[in-house]
Amino acid sequence: MATHTPLQNLPEETLDPPDWSAVATLAHRIVDDAVDHVARVRERPVWRPMPDDVRAAFQTGLPQEAMPLEAVYGLVRDRVMAYPMGNIHPRFWSWFMGAGNFTGALGDFLAAVQGSNLGGGSHAAALLDQQVVDWLRDMVGFPEGASGALVSGGSVANLLALTVARNAMAGVDLREEGLAALTRPLRFYASDQVHSCHRKAVEALGLGNKALRRIPTDDQCRIDIAALRKAIADDRAHGFAPACVIGTAGTVNSGAVDDLDALADLAAEEELWFHVDGCIGALVAIAPENGWRVDGIRRAHSVALDPHKWLHAPFEVGCVVFRDRAIHRQAFAVSPEYLQATPRGIASGTWLHEFGLQTSRGFAALKVWMALMEHGRTKFGRLIDQNIGQARYLASLIEDEEQLSLQMPVGLNIVCFRFDPGGLDEERLKAMNVEIMLQLQETGVAALSDTTIHGRHCLRAAICNHRTRRDDLDLLVADVLRLGRQLVVPQPA
């Protein structure tokens, strides 16, 4: 028969170290290594393939026994820090990702040390969270009193916005009755360049992919207003209920910006919710030279944006803002018996979970707050202008080369182009340009992505990096030409 030690006789344990001084020494070393990692980022490849033995190390089983913290850090240093995605590197332009900033990384560390849960309550982290939301609200021109919520990123920000739009436009109490109570199927409208997260959103909302009507775009990838107007009229005639127009402030493919003022006019005329997916371009509103490009965004009912893009907050942090605080709260608020407000104490503060889906949420606001306090709105606006100017510089380099072809007008900061020596069909051009892209990545010179727009395949450089310089773009063009010419004329074995 097994014997058991009485619980009161078991030693009590903690995750705190027995020797804080040793942890402090290691922590100082980690910070020194982290500073070196960022300060010398330009000296490293953008990306490099992971050796098989390192990859295999991530398949090992769950550890059962303790390992010294110094040894744990050694594994992180050698296996994780040495093989990053690369997006903090100045020549990472694969997808639209911010480059991070060291102050934000310190903010993440301090937020983790403090350990607050942003479900709400009366404490400093909750107040700072709402201050950051107010700052972001101001950046896109929303009025004082508008509300918002910090989330993981643009996908969830758009999901929350479309949830509020669905509920507000349904004409029935969807929270209580569900979709079965709808008398007519709802319809949402966006351009054929809309981000894929919107499909996921309407599917998650139970509306189905067909509820999101993709409207054709013009030769600059902006939504066709006349086609949109016709689609709305056709849907009304066939028994559907038009609910929401989604404008895009910076398409993921090419950075195109819809005519937001025209969309706001149309939405008002048709009495529809107007949402703007501004995860790429909403923050252009603070750029002194280019803010005009997103005029009209302030007229939306809701806007999704990403501080981990052009505010360069370390991943992850997104935001959604709403013009009407009451309608926003109505979509999510619940008052369970274990989260009742009190006149004093911790529960006397605002319950932030009433404005979104998460009851538990990390203190992501601190890294945004610290960087904005350090640098100020004005500098971030200049950095956005700088990236847009760099995109135009890259476009000019491409247009000066006979064997390079600019595939789309440069709207914001995304440059779509390809190597084209002439005489090749679309299939062979795609294969050649994909190989150029892969060799650039594998050699660590630069990271591009690729896409297909209106049937044409192209390489895509999304310049959202405060470390990028013009000579990086010179190097990119030189290497694309070099690799392309080697592929046209195969080298002798």
CSV table of C-alpha atoms in Angstrom, one decimal:
chain,number,residue,atom,x,y,z
A,1,MET,CA,0.0,0.0,0.0
A,2,ALA,CA,1.3,3.4,-1.0
A,3,THR,CA,2.0,5.9,1.8
A,4,HIS,CA,1.5,9.6,1.4
A,5,THR,CA,3.2,12.5,3.2
A,6,PRO,CA,0.7,14.7,4.9
A,7,LEU,CA,0.3,18.0,3.0
A,8,GLN,CA,1.3,20.1,6.0
A,9,ASN,CA,4.7,18.3,6.1
A,10,LEU,CA,5.6,19.0,2.5
A,11,PRO,CA,8.1,21.8,2.0
A,12,GLU,CA,6.5,24.9,0.4
A,13,GLU,CA,8.0,26.0,-2.9
A,14,THR,CA,8.1,29.0,-5.1
A,15,LEU,CA,9.3,29.9,-8.6
A,16,ASP,CA,11.5,32.7,-7.2
A,17,PRO,CA,15.2,32.0,-7.2
A,18,PRO,CA,17.1,31.1,-3.9
A,19,ASP,CA,19.7,33.7,-4.9
A,20,TRP,CA,18.5,36.9,-6.4
A,21,SER,CA,22.0,38.3,-6.8
A,22,ALA,CA,22.9,35.5,-9.3
A,23,VAL,CA,19.7,36.2,-11.3
A,24,ALA,CA,20.7,39.9,-11.3
A,25,THR,CA,24.1,39.1,-12.7
A,26,LEU,CA,22.6,37.0,-15.5
A,27,ALA,CA,19.9,39.6,-16.2
A,28,HIS,CA,22.6,42.3,-16.7
A,29,ARG,CA,24.3,39.9,-19.2
A,30,ILE,CA,21.1,39.3,-21.0
A,31,VAL,CA,20.5,43.0,-21.4
A,32,ASP,CA,24.0,43.6,-22.6
A,33,ASP,CA,23.5,40.8,-25.2
A,34,ALA,CA,20.2,42.3,-26.2
A,35,VAL,CA,21.7,45.7,-26.7
A,36,ASP,CA,24.4,44.1,-28.9
A,37,HIS,CA,21.8,42.1,-30.8
A,38,VAL,CA,20.0,45.3,-31.9
A,39,ALA,CA,23.0,47.6,-32.2
A,40,ARG,CA,24.8,45.3,-34.6
A,41,VAL,CA,21.8,44.1,-36.5
A,42,ARG,CA,23.1,45.6,-39.8
A,43,GLU,CA,26.2,43.3,-39.5
A,44,ARG,CA,24.1,40.1,-39.6
A,45,PRO,CA,22.2,38.4,-42.5
A,46,VAL,CA,18.6,39.4,-42.7
A,47,TRP,CA,17.6,35.8,-42.4
A,48,ARG,CA,19.5,32.5,-42.6
A,49,PRO,CA,18.3,28.9,-42.9
A,50,MET,CA,18.2,26.9,-39.7
A,51,PRO,CA,20.6,23.9,-39.5
A,52,ASP,CA,19.0,20.5,-39.1
A,53,ASP,CA,20.4,19.9,-35.6
A,54,VAL,CA,18.9,23.3,-34.3
A,55,ARG,CA,15.6,22.5,-36.0
A,56,ALA,CA,15.6,19.1,-34.4
A,57,ALA,CA,16.1,20.6,-30.9
A,58,PHE,CA,12.6,22.0,-31.1
A,59,GLN,CA,11.1,18.5,-31.3
A,60,THR,CA,12.4,17.3,-27.9
A,61,GLY,CA,10.0,16.4,-25.2
A,62,LEU,CA,8.8,18.3,-22.1
A,63,PRO,CA,11.5,18.6,-19.5
A,64,GLN,CA,10.7,16.9,-16.2
A,65,GLU,CA,13.5,18.2,-14.1
A,66,ALA,CA,15.2,21.6,-13.5
A,67,MET,CA,17.9,23.2,-15.6
A,68,PRO,CA,20.0,26.1,-14.4
A,69,LEU,CA,18.7,29.4,-15.7
A,70,GLU,CA,22.1,30.3,-17.2
A,71,ALA,CA,21.9,27.1,-19.3
A,72,VAL,CA,18.3,27.9,-20.3
A,73,TYR,CA,19.4,31.3,-21.5
A,74,GLY,CA,22.3,29.7,-23.4
A,75,LEU,CA,19.8,27.6,-25.4
A,76,VAL,CA,17.7,30.7,-26.1
A,77,ARG,CA,20.8,32.6,-27.3
A,78,ASP,CA,22.1,29.9,-29.5
A,79,ARG,CA,18.8,28.5,-30.9
A,80,VAL,CA,16.3,31.3,-30.9
A,81,MET,CA,18.1,34.7,-31.0
A,82,ALA,CA,20.5,33.4,-33.7
A,83,TYR,CA,17.7,32.5,-36.1
A,84,PRO,CA,15.1,35.4,-36.2
A,85,MET,CA,12.5,36.1,-38.8
A,86,GLY,CA,14.5,39.2,-39.5
A,87,ASN,CA,12.0,42.0,-39.4
A,88,ILE,CA,14.1,44.3,-37.2
A,89,HIS,CA,16.8,44.2,-39.9
A,90,PRO,CA,17.0,47.3,-42.2
A,91,ARG,CA,16.7,45.2,-45.3
A,92,PHE,CA,13.6,43.2,-44.3
A,93,TRP,CA,10.8,44.2,-46.6
A,94,SER,CA,9.0,40.9,-47.0
A,95,TRP,CA,5.7,41.8,-45.3
A,96,PHE,CA,4.3,44.9,-43.7
A,97,MET,CA,5.9,44.6,-40.3
A,98,GLY,CA,7.4,47.2,-38.0
A,99,ALA,CA,11.0,47.0,-37.0
A,100,GLY,CA,10.5,47.2,-33.3
A,101,ASN,CA,12.4,49.6,-30.9
A,102,PHE,CA,14.5,48.9,-27.9
A,103,THR,CA,12.5,51.1,-25.6
A,104,GLY,CA,9.4,49.1,-26.5
A,105,ALA,CA,11.3,45.9,-25.6
A,106,LEU,CA,12.1,47.4,-22.2
A,107,GLY,CA,8.4,48.2,-21.9
A,108,ASP,CA,7.5,44.6,-22.6
A,109,PHE,CA,10.0,43.5,-19.9
A,110,LEU,CA,8.7,46.0,-17.3
A,111,ALA,CA,5.1,45.1,-18.2
A,112,ALA,CA,5.9,41.4,-17.6
A,113,VAL,CA,7.6,42.2,-14.3
A,114,GLN,CA,4.6,44.2,-13.1
A,115,GLY,CA,2.3,41.5,-14.3
A,116,SER,CA,-1.0,43.4,-14.4
A,117,ASN,CA,-4.0,41.9,-16.1
A,118,LEU,CA,-5.7,44.4,-18.4
A,119,GLY,CA,-9.2,43.0,-17.9
A,120,GLY,CA,-9.8,46.2,-16.0
A,121,GLY,CA,-9.9,47.5,-12.5
A,122,SER,CA,-8.4,50.5,-10.7
A,123,HIS,CA,-4.7,50.3,-11.2
A,124,ALA,CA,-2.1,52.2,-13.2
A,125,ALA,CA,-1.8,49.8,-16.1
A,126,ALA,CA,-5.5,50.1,-16.9
A,127,LEU,CA,-5.3,53.9,-16.9
A,128,LEU,CA,-2.2,53.9,-19.1
A,129,ASP,CA,-3.9,51.4,-21.5
A,130,GLN,CA,-6.8,53.8,-21.9
A,131,GLN,CA,-4.4,56.8,-22.3
A,132,VAL,CA,-2.7,55.0,-25.2
A,133,VAL,CA,-6.1,54.2,-26.8
A,134,ASP,CA,-7.0,57.9,-26.5
A,135,TRP,CA,-3.7,58.9,-28.2
A,136,LEU,CA,-4.3,56.5,-31.1
A,137,ARG,CA,-7.9,57.8,-31.3
A,138,ASP,CA,-6.5,61.3,-31.6
A,139,MET,CA,-4.0,60.2,-34.3
A,140,VAL,CA,-6.8,59.2,-36.7
A,141,GLY,CA,-8.9,62.2,-35.9
A,142,PHE,CA,-11.7,60.7,-33.8
A,143,PRO,CA,-13.5,63.0,-31.4
A,144,GLU,CA,-12.9,63.0,-27.6
A,145,GLY,CA,-15.2,60.4,-26.0
A,146,ALA,CA,-14.7,57.9,-28.8
A,147,SER,CA,-13.7,54.5,-27.4
A,148,GLY,CA,-11.4,51.7,-28.4
A,149,ALA,CA,-9.5,48.6,-27.3
A,150,LEU,CA,-6.0,47.3,-27.6
A,151,VAL,CA,-5.8,43.8,-29.1
A,152,SER,CA,-3.3,41.4,-30.5
A,153,GLY,CA,-3.2,42.9,-34.0
A,154,GLY,CA,-5.1,43.9,-37.1
A,155,SER,CA,-6.9,40.6,-37.6
A,156,VAL,CA,-8.6,40.8,-34.2
A,157,ALA,CA,-9.1,44.6,-34.5
A,158,ASN,CA,-11.0,44.1,-37.7
A,159,LEU,CA,-13.0,41.2,-36.1
A,160,LEU,CA,-14.1,43.4,-33.2
A,161,ALA,CA,-15.1,46.2,-35.6
A,162,LEU,CA,-17.1,43.9,-37.8
A,163,THR,CA,-18.7,42.4,-34.7
A,164,VAL,CA,-19.9,45.8,-33.6
A,165,ALA,CA,-21.0,46.7,-37.1
A,166,ARG,CA,-23.0,43.4,-37.4
A,167,ASN,CA,-24.8,43.9,-34.1
A,168,ALA,CA,-25.5,47.6,-34.7
A,169,MET,CA,-26.9,47.0,-38.2
A,170,ALA,CA,-28.8,43.8,-37.6
A,171,GLY,CA,-32.1,45.4,-36.5
A,172,VAL,CA,-32.5,42.6,-33.9
A,173,ASP,CA,-30.8,41.7,-30.7
A,174,LEU,CA,-28.2,39.3,-32.1
A,175,ARG,CA,-26.5,38.8,-28.7
A,176,GLU,CA,-29.7,37.4,-27.3
A,177,GLU,CA,-31.4,35.9,-30.3
A,178,GLY,CA,-28.5,34.9,-32.5
A,179,LEU,CA,-28.3,34.9,-36.3
A,180,ALA,CA,-31.5,32.9,-36.7
A,181,ALA,CA,-33.4,36.1,-35.7
A,182,LEU,CA,-32.2,37.9,-38.8
A,183,THR,CA,-35.0,38.6,-41.3
A,184,ARG,CA,-32.6,39.2,-44.1
A,185,PRO,CA,-29.0,38.0,-44.6
A,186,LEU,CA,-26.5,40.8,-44.0
A,187,ARG,CA,-24.0,41.9,-46.6
A,188,PHE,CA,-20.6,43.6,-46.1
A,189,TYR,CA,-18.6,45.2,-48.9
A,190,ALA,CA,-14.9,45.6,-49.5
A,191,SER,CA,-12.5,45.8,-52.5
A,192,ASP,CA,-11.1,42.7,-54.1
A,193,GLN,CA,-7.8,43.7,-52.5
A,194,VAL,CA,-9.1,43.4,-48.9
A,195,HIS,CA,-7.0,41.6,-46.4
A,196,SER,CA,-7.9,37.9,-45.8
A,197,CYS,CA,-8.6,38.6,-42.2
A,198,HIS,CA,-12.0,40.0,-43.2
A,199,ARG,CA,-13.0,36.7,-44.7
A,200,LYS,CA,-12.1,35.0,-41.4
A,201,ALA,CA,-14.0,37.6,-39.5
A,202,VAL,CA,-17.3,37.2,-41.4
A,203,GLU,CA,-16.9,33.4,-41.2
A,204,ALA,CA,-16.3,33.6,-37.4
A,205,LEU,CA,-19.3,35.9,-37.1
A,206,GLY,CA,-21.5,33.2,-38.6
A,207,LEU,CA,-22.3,35.2,-41.7
A,208,GLY,CA,-20.3,33.1,-44.2
A,209,ASN,CA,-17.8,34.0,-46.8
A,210,LYS,CA,-20.5,35.0,-49.3
A,211,ALA,CA,-21.6,37.8,-47.0
A,212,LEU,CA,-18.4,39.7,-47.9
A,213,ARG,CA,-18.8,41.0,-51.4
A,214,ARG,CA,-15.6,41.8,-53.1
A,215,ILE,CA,-15.9,44.9,-55.3
A,216,PRO,CA,-13.7,45.3,-58.4
A,217,THR,CA,-10.8,47.8,-58.2
A,218,ASP,CA,-9.4,50.3,-60.7
A,219,ASP,CA,-5.9,50.2,-62.3
A,220,GLN,CA,-4.5,51.6,-59.0
A,221,CYS,CA,-6.2,48.9,-56.9
A,222,ARG,CA,-8.8,51.3,-55.3
A,223,ILE,CA,-12.4,50.2,-54.9
A,224,ASP,CA,-14.7,51.1,-57.8
A,225,ILE,CA,-17.3,53.4,-56.2
A,226,ALA,CA,-19.8,52.9,-59.1
A,227,ALA,CA,-19.5,49.1,-58.9
A,228,LEU,CA,-20.0,49.3,-55.1
A,229,ARG,CA,-23.1,51.4,-55.5
A,230,LYS,CA,-24.5,48.9,-58.0
A,231,ALA,CA,-23.7,45.9,-55.7
A,232,ILE,CA,-25.6,47.6,-52.8
A,233,ALA,CA,-28.6,48.3,-55.0
A,234,ASP,CA,-28.6,44.7,-56.4
A,235,ASP,CA,-28.4,43.2,-53.0
A,236,ARG,CA,-31.3,45.3,-51.7
A,237,ALA,CA,-33.4,44.2,-54.7
A,238,HIS,CA,-32.6,40.5,-54.0
A,239,GLY,CA,-33.6,40.6,-50.4
A,240,PHE,CA,-30.3,41.1,-48.7
A,241,ALA,CA,-29.5,43.7,-46.0
A,242,PRO,CA,-26.5,45.8,-46.8
A,243,ALA,CA,-24.8,46.5,-43.5
A,244,CYS,CA,-21.2,47.7,-43.7
A,245,VAL,CA,-18.7,49.2,-46.2
A,246,ILE,CA,-15.1,48.4,-45.5
A,247,GLY,CA,-12.6,51.0,-46.8
A,248,THR,CA,-8.9,50.1,-47.0
A,249,ALA,CA,-6.3,52.6,-46.0
A,250,GLY,CA,-3.3,50.8,-47.5
A,251,THR,CA,-4.0,47.5,-49.3
A,252,VAL,CA,-1.7,44.6,-48.3
A,253,ASN,CA,-0.7,43.9,-51.9
A,254,SER,CA,0.3,47.4,-53.1
A,255,GLY,CA,-0.5,50.0,-50.4
A,256,ALA,CA,-3.4,51.5,-52.4
A,257,VAL,CA,-5.7,53.8,-50.4
A,258,ASP,CA,-9.4,53.8,-51.3
A,259,ASP,CA,-11.2,57.1,-51.7
A,260,LEU,CA,-12.3,57.3,-48.1
A,261,ASP,CA,-14.3,60.5,-48.4
A,262,ALA,CA,-16.3,59.0,-51.3
A,263,LEU,CA,-16.9,55.8,-49.2
A,264,ALA,CA,-18.0,57.9,-46.2
A,265,ASP,CA,-20.4,59.8,-48.4
A,266,LEU,CA,-21.8,56.6,-49.9
A,267,ALA,CA,-22.1,54.9,-46.5
A,268,ALA,CA,-24.0,57.9,-45.1
A,269,GLU,CA,-26.3,58.0,-48.1
A,270,GLU,CA,-27.1,54.3,-47.9
A,271,GLU,CA,-27.2,54.4,-44.0
A,272,LEU,CA,-24.5,51.8,-43.7
A,273,TRP,CA,-21.7,51.3,-41.1
A,274,PHE,CA,-18.4,52.6,-42.5
A,275,HIS,CA,-15.3,50.8,-41.2
A,276,VAL,CA,-11.7,51.5,-42.3
A,277,ASP,CA,-9.1,48.8,-42.2
A,278,GLY,CA,-6.1,51.1,-41.5
A,279,CYS,CA,-3.7,48.5,-40.3
A,280,ILE,CA,-1.2,49.5,-43.0
A,281,GLY,CA,-2.0,53.2,-43.5
A,282,ALA,CA,-4.2,54.7,-40.8
A,283,LEU,CA,-1.2,56.1,-39.0
A,284,VAL,CA,-0.1,58.0,-42.2
A,285,ALA,CA,-2.6,60.5,-40.7
A,286,ILE,CA,0.2,61.8,-38.4
A,287,ALA,CA,2.8,62.2,-41.3
A,288,PRO,CA,3.2,65.9,-42.1
A,289,GLU,CA,3.9,65.3,-45.9
A,290,ASN,CA,1.5,62.4,-46.5
A,291,GLY,CA,-1.3,62.7,-44.0
A,292,TRP,CA,-3.7,64.0,-46.8
A,293,ARG,CA,-3.6,60.5,-48.4
A,294,VAL,CA,-5.9,59.1,-45.7
A,295,ASP,CA,-8.2,62.1,-45.4
A,296,GLY,CA,-11.7,60.8,-44.7
A,297,ILE,CA,-10.6,58.2,-42.1
A,298,ARG,CA,-11.9,60.5,-39.4
A,299,ARG,CA,-15.4,60.1,-40.8
A,300,ALA,CA,-15.5,56.3,-40.2
A,301,HIS,CA,-17.6,54.6,-37.5
A,302,SER,CA,-14.6,52.4,-36.7
A,303,VAL,CA,-10.9,52.1,-37.6
A,304,ALA,CA,-8.5,49.2,-37.2
A,305,LEU,CA,-4.8,50.1,-36.8
A,306,ASP,CA,-1.5,48.5,-35.8
A,307,PRO,CA,1.0,50.1,-33.5
A,308,HIS,CA,3.3,47.2,-34.2
A,309,LYS,CA,3.7,48.5,-37.7
A,310,TRP,CA,4.4,52.2,-38.1
A,311,LEU,CA,4.8,52.9,-34.4
A,312,HIS,CA,7.3,50.0,-34.4
A,313,ALA,CA,6.1,48.6,-31.1
A,314,PRO,CA,7.5,45.1,-30.6
A,315,PHE,CA,4.9,42.4,-31.5
A,316,GLU,CA,2.2,42.2,-30.6
A,317,VAL,CA,-0.3,45.1,-30.3
A,318,GLY,CA,-3.2,46.2,-32.4
A,319,CYS,CA,-6.0,48.7,-31.8
A,320,VAL,CA,-9.6,49.3,-32.9
A,321,VAL,CA,-11.3,52.6,-32.2
A,322,PHE,CA,-15.1,53.4,-32.4
A,323,ARG,CA,-16.8,56.7,-32.8
A,324,ASP,CA,-19.7,55.7,-30.5
A,325,ARG,CA,-18.6,54.4,-27.1
A,326,ALA,CA,-22.1,53.1,-26.2
A,327,ILE,CA,-22.5,51.0,-29.3
A,328,HIS,CA,-19.0,49.6,-28.9
A,329,ARG,CA,-19.7,48.6,-25.3
A,330,GLN,CA,-23.1,47.1,-26.1
A,331,ALA,CA,-21.5,44.5,-28.3
A,332,PHE,CA,-19.4,43.0,-25.6
A,333,ALA,CA,-20.4,44.0,-22.1
A,334,VAL,CA,-21.4,41.4,-19.5
A,335,SER,CA,-21.6,41.7,-15.8
A,336,PRO,CA,-20.9,38.3,-14.2
A,337,GLU,CA,-21.3,38.0,-10.4
A,338,TYR,CA,-17.5,37.6,-10.0
A,339,LEU,CA,-16.7,40.9,-11.7
A,340,GLN,CA,-19.0,43.4,-10.0
A,341,ALA,CA,-18.0,47.0,-9.7
A,342,THR,CA,-17.4,48.4,-6.2
A,343,PRO,CA,-17.4,52.1,-5.0
A,344,ARG,CA,-13.8,51.7,-3.8
A,345,GLY,CA,-10.9,49.3,-4.1
A,346,ILE,CA,-9.5,47.5,-7.1
A,347,ALA,CA,-12.9,46.8,-8.7
A,348,SER,CA,-13.8,50.5,-8.7
A,349,GLY,CA,-12.1,51.1,-12.1
A,350,THR,CA,-13.5,50.5,-15.6
A,351,TRP,CA,-13.8,46.9,-16.6
A,352,LEU,CA,-11.9,47.0,-19.9
A,353,HIS,CA,-13.1,43.4,-20.8
A,354,GLU,CA,-16.5,45.0,-21.5
A,355,PHE,CA,-15.0,46.5,-24.7
A,356,GLY,CA,-13.7,43.4,-26.3
A,357,LEU,CA,-13.5,39.6,-26.2
A,358,GLN,CA,-10.6,39.1,-23.7
A,359,THR,CA,-11.1,39.0,-20.0
A,360,SER,CA,-7.4,38.4,-19.5
A,361,ARG,CA,-5.0,40.6,-21.5
A,362,GLY,CA,-1.4,41.6,-21.2
A,363,PHE,CA,0.0,45.1,-20.6
A,364,ALA,CA,0.9,45.8,-24.2
A,365,ALA,CA,0.2,49.5,-23.8
A,366,LEU,CA,3.3,50.2,-21.9
A,367,LYS,CA,5.7,49.6,-24.8
A,368,VAL,CA,3.7,51.9,-27.0
A,369,TRP,CA,3.5,54.6,-24.2
A,370,MET,CA,7.2,54.5,-23.5
A,371,ALA,CA,8.2,54.9,-27.1
A,372,LEU,CA,5.8,57.7,-27.7
A,373,MET,CA,6.9,59.5,-24.6
A,374,GLU,CA,10.6,59.1,-25.7
A,375,HIS,CA,10.3,60.1,-29.3
A,376,GLY,CA,6.9,62.0,-29.6
A,377,ARG,CA,4.3,61.9,-32.3
A,378,THR,CA,6.2,64.3,-34.5
A,379,LYS,CA,9.1,62.0,-35.0
A,380,PHE,CA,7.0,59.0,-35.8
A,381,GLY,CA,5.2,61.1,-38.4
A,382,ARG,CA,8.6,62.0,-40.0
A,383,LEU,CA,9.6,58.3,-40.0
A,384,ILE,CA,6.4,57.4,-41.9
A,385,ASP,CA,7.2,60.2,-44.5
A,386,GLN,CA,10.7,58.8,-44.7
A,387,ASN,CA,9.5,55.3,-45.6
A,388,ILE,CA,7.1,56.7,-48.2
A,389,GLY,CA,10.0,58.7,-49.7
A,390,GLN,CA,12.2,55.7,-49.7
A,391,ALA,CA,9.5,53.7,-51.6
A,392,ARG,CA,9.4,56.4,-54.3
A,393,TYR,CA,13.2,56.4,-54.4
A,394,LEU,CA,13.2,52.6,-55.0
A,395,ALA,CA,10.5,53.0,-57.7
A,396,SER,CA,12.8,55.6,-59.4
A,397,LEU,CA,15.7,53.2,-59.4
A,398,ILE,CA,13.5,50.5,-60.9
A,399,GLU,CA,12.2,52.8,-63.6
A,400,ASP,CA,15.8,53.7,-64.5
A,401,GLU,CA,16.7,50.0,-65.3
A,402,GLU,CA,15.6,48.5,-68.6
A,403,GLN,CA,15.4,45.0,-67.1
A,404,LEU,CA,13.2,46.0,-64.1
A,405,SER,CA,9.5,46.7,-64.4
A,406,LEU,CA,7.4,48.6,-61.9
A,407,GLN,CA,4.1,46.7,-61.7
A,408,MET,CA,1.9,49.1,-59.7
A,409,PRO,CA,1.9,52.8,-59.0
A,410,VAL,CA,3.4,53.4,-55.5
A,411,GLY,CA,0.6,54.6,-53.3
A,412,LEU,CA,2.3,54.6,-49.9
A,413,ASN,CA,5.4,52.5,-49.1
A,414,ILE,CA,4.9,49.2,-51.0
A,415,VAL,CA,6.8,48.7,-54.3
A,416,CYS,CA,5.7,46.0,-56.6
A,417,PHE,CA,8.1,45.2,-59.4
A,418,ARG,CA,9.9,42.3,-61.2
A,419,PHE,CA,12.9,41.4,-63.2
A,420,ASP,CA,11.9,41.2,-66.8
A,421,PRO,CA,14.6,40.6,-69.4
A,422,GLY,CA,12.1,40.4,-72.2
A,423,GLY,CA,10.8,37.5,-74.3
A,424,LEU,CA,9.5,35.4,-71.3
A,425,ASP,CA,5.9,34.4,-70.7
A,426,GLU,CA,4.1,34.9,-67.3
A,427,GLU,CA,4.9,31.5,-66.0
A,428,ARG,CA,8.6,31.7,-66.7
A,429,LEU,CA,8.8,35.3,-65.4
A,430,LYS,CA,7.1,34.1,-62.1
A,431,ALA,CA,9.6,31.2,-61.7
A,432,MET,CA,12.6,33.5,-62.3
A,433,ASN,CA,11.4,36.2,-59.9
A,434,VAL,CA,10.5,33.7,-57.2
A,435,GLU,CA,14.1,32.3,-57.5
A,436,ILE,CA,15.5,35.8,-57.2
A,437,MET,CA,13.5,36.3,-54.1
A,438,LEU,CA,14.6,33.0,-52.5
A,439,GLN,CA,18.2,33.6,-53.3
A,440,LEU,CA,18.1,37.1,-51.7
A,441,GLN,CA,16.6,35.5,-48.6
A,442,GLU,CA,19.0,32.6,-48.4
A,443,THR,CA,22.1,34.7,-48.8
A,444,GLY,CA,20.8,37.0,-46.1
A,445,VAL,CA,21.1,40.1,-48.4
A,446,ALA,CA,17.5,41.2,-48.3
A,447,ALA,CA,14.0,39.8,-47.6
A,448,LEU,CA,11.2,40.4,-50.2
A,449,SER,CA,7.9,38.7,-50.6
A,450,ASP,CA,5.9,38.2,-53.7
A,451,THR,CA,2.2,38.5,-54.7
A,452,THR,CA,-0.1,38.5,-57.8
A,453,ILE,CA,-2.1,41.6,-58.6
A,454,HIS,CA,-4.7,41.7,-61.4
A,455,GLY,CA,-3.1,38.6,-62.8
A,456,ARG,CA,0.5,39.8,-62.8
A,457,HIS,CA,3.1,38.2,-60.5
A,458,CYS,CA,5.6,40.6,-58.9
A,459,LEU,CA,8.1,41.0,-56.1
A,460,ARG,CA,7.0,43.1,-53.3
A,461,ALA,CA,9.0,45.4,-51.1
A,462,ALA,CA,7.1,46.8,-48.1
A,463,ILE,CA,9.3,49.5,-46.5
A,464,CYS,CA,8.1,49.8,-42.9
A,465,ASN,CA,11.5,50.1,-41.2
A,466,HIS,CA,13.1,53.0,-39.3
A,467,ARG,CA,16.5,51.5,-39.9
A,468,THR,CA,16.3,51.4,-43.7
A,469,ARG,CA,18.6,53.7,-45.7
A,470,ARG,CA,18.7,54.6,-49.3
A,471,ASP,CA,22.0,52.7,-49.8
A,472,ASP,CA,20.1,49.5,-48.7
A,473,LEU,CA,17.7,50.1,-51.6
A,474,ASP,CA,20.7,50.6,-54.0
A,475,LEU,CA,22.0,47.3,-52.9
A,476,LEU,CA,18.7,45.6,-53.4
A,477,VAL,CA,18.4,46.8,-57.0
A,478,ALA,CA,22.0,45.8,-57.8
A,479,ASP,CA,21.5,42.3,-56.4
A,480,VAL,CA,18.2,41.7,-58.1
A,481,LEU,CA,19.8,42.7,-61.4
A,482,ARG,CA,22.8,40.5,-60.7
A,483,LEU,CA,20.8,37.4,-59.8
A,484,GLY,CA,18.3,38.0,-62.7
A,485,ARG,CA,21.1,38.2,-65.2
A,486,GLN,CA,22.7,35.0,-63.9
A,487,LEU,CA,19.4,33.2,-64.3
A,488,VAL,CA,19.0,34.5,-67.8
A,489,VAL,CA,22.5,33.3,-68.7
A,490,PRO,CA,23.1,30.1,-66.8
A,491,GLN,CA,26.6,29.9,-65.3
A,492,PRO,CA,29.0,27.2,-66.5
A,493,ALA,CA,29.1,24.1,-64.3
